[in-house]
């Protein structure tokens, strides 16, 4: 079905409305699970399904109509009192809301018909609702897409099998693997690789020198082929790549995939890469980054280098990742605004126009422009700025409520009982921040559920209530928004974290570390103390990403934990990414902006030579950083220098500058890709005189200085 521009615009509005309806449907189902007798909630979820079905019909989206009709029928039975709300019913309906979301997101991407996988999923979900239907008449399965019931397609694979030299001694017969491969499909070609074969005089009859190059055609997935070599993988070089003739098939499959911004997940979902291969590639990536102290090599390049997948498939996955990013960027272009806020902004603009016109009228006391009128203009400009920024502010509560479903599903999977408590949901923050903080929060929530909160039996043994508590809280603090993810679980094990860090050579044995420094080790790439890897966490891939994402938003994350009591992860973010209140300082001919919420006070640098970079501040030893030295600014320092004292995570540090130039409303300009790796600078701004001032990133600036000091003090003198 082709859409003209008007229809496309109407469909976009439908997608926005449909997302809200499905979210309301999901929230209502979760509420019904807790309070099955909630009459108004039943009516609300029924109306949501009914409205979604009716609106879908207007656009001729029959697959959406058919699926929603069955869901609506079940909810109608609940509303009529002929069907009770049970955990089983809710468990059957919640995946249906996921399916509806998937179909709606496909619509958002312009896909008006379900693909084979989605249609098959819909049929499976509807069959799960059959026991709740009064009769089979309401069952109208979604129209299956072509190929939905087709047999799995056969794929062609090239296997490079380099068996270890001890293979025969370990009781493994390389030919047995070939025979087993033949049971999975058709072995079309086998080439014996003899390049490791030594001279006859040097040959050990118990050693294996052969390898094989095998072409296999099979319907088995790559993971199943990979599992054939489980017993010899450690000392062998086994590579399984799609045959060149299959490249187009994989490229098409990747292009048809749903939205995903992680290239690794795309490649695994396509079947070209297995979970095991991806984990190994991630390990190599992290080891190289740690060893070389450089930015990680793209995971796609490592997979190509290891001979796991061809470049064409990686390029297709990169394209899928790029389109996902573009789609999300488009989503952020629209925002719902409270009409009252828009009216207020319009009123302020009207007042500003009147005030501006009055500045040109001479005052009665003289011929000059009224200073009072100019002051009024400045006040209104400030109010307009605040009002305009508030248009982008949304409550974080809607994001928090999405985790109700996450907590429910994860607890069912893990066999845990957890109560989710949400407070501060009305705290507002920039819409862009809300969207970008969702993934880090999701990881923290899943981590708390998986590793933090104990199983019911373990909690009882420790004298705790059987049901654990996970708290999501948000509040404003000194121009920032603080988001807390807190659990009453087992807390972090300091000694275990430290031992793991020593084992990984992140910390030298015997190094004295504060509790905060030890707990911050969990944010190191690949760091994990989990003994087992689950579907949720334990791979050591995630906490470093959480910190990186939070840092990218000019935020910080702190850990507060007590053994046996629980853990609180505290994220501190700016309210908006657009404008901040800054403090302008000068060093030589350069200007810098210090975020005002970090500044506690300013003092004069004591005169005379200071042996160490610290000073006595009313009895407190205050370390300071000389910005001229850090940024290599030439010239002589001013005769009288000043210290701007900033606070980061409870640590006070001084910044030595030449001059204090006062507070300033700072419009943040990004540095661009060229300067994306510059540390200690979070952006730039243009001053009133046209010059550029760099905005200091206080957290990394202090951390970088601390690292330098530790290195300097560690260098032996002699």
Short mmCIF file of C-alpha atoms in Angstrom, two decimals, residues 2 13 67 125 162 169 192 278 284 362 375 410 424 443 517 530 536 544 576 587 613 714:
data_model
loop_
_atom_site.label_atom_id
_atom_site.label_comp_id
_atom_site.label_asym_id
_atom_site.label_seq_id
_atom_site.Cartn_x
_atom_site.Cartn_y
_atom_site.Cartn_z
CA UNK A 2 1.53 3.26 -1.12
CA UNK A 13 -0.12 10.69 14.20
CA UNK A 67 -4.72 -9.33 16.39
CA UNK A 125 0.54 -15.50 20.90
CA UNK A 162 42.62 -26.63 12.35
CA UNK A 169 46.28 -37.98 22.33
CA UNK A 192 42.69 -31.85 3.59
CA UNK A 278 30.65 -12.40 19.91
CA UNK A 284 39.66 -9.37 22.53
CA UNK A 362 12.07 58.79 25.78
CA UNK A 375 15.54 46.09 32.90
CA UNK A 410 12.78 -10.68 35.39
CA UNK A 424 9.73 11.39 42.51
CA UNK A 443 20.87 -2.18 32.93
CA UNK A 517 37.73 3.61 44.64
CA UNK A 530 29.68 -13.09 38.80
CA UNK A 536 20.54 -10.89 32.21
CA UNK A 544 31.27 0.37 31.75
CA UNK A 576 19.06 20.16 30.22
CA UNK A 587 43.69 32.15 31.96
CA UNK A 613 49.74 22.00 44.51
CA UNK A 714 54.58 6.32 42.16
#
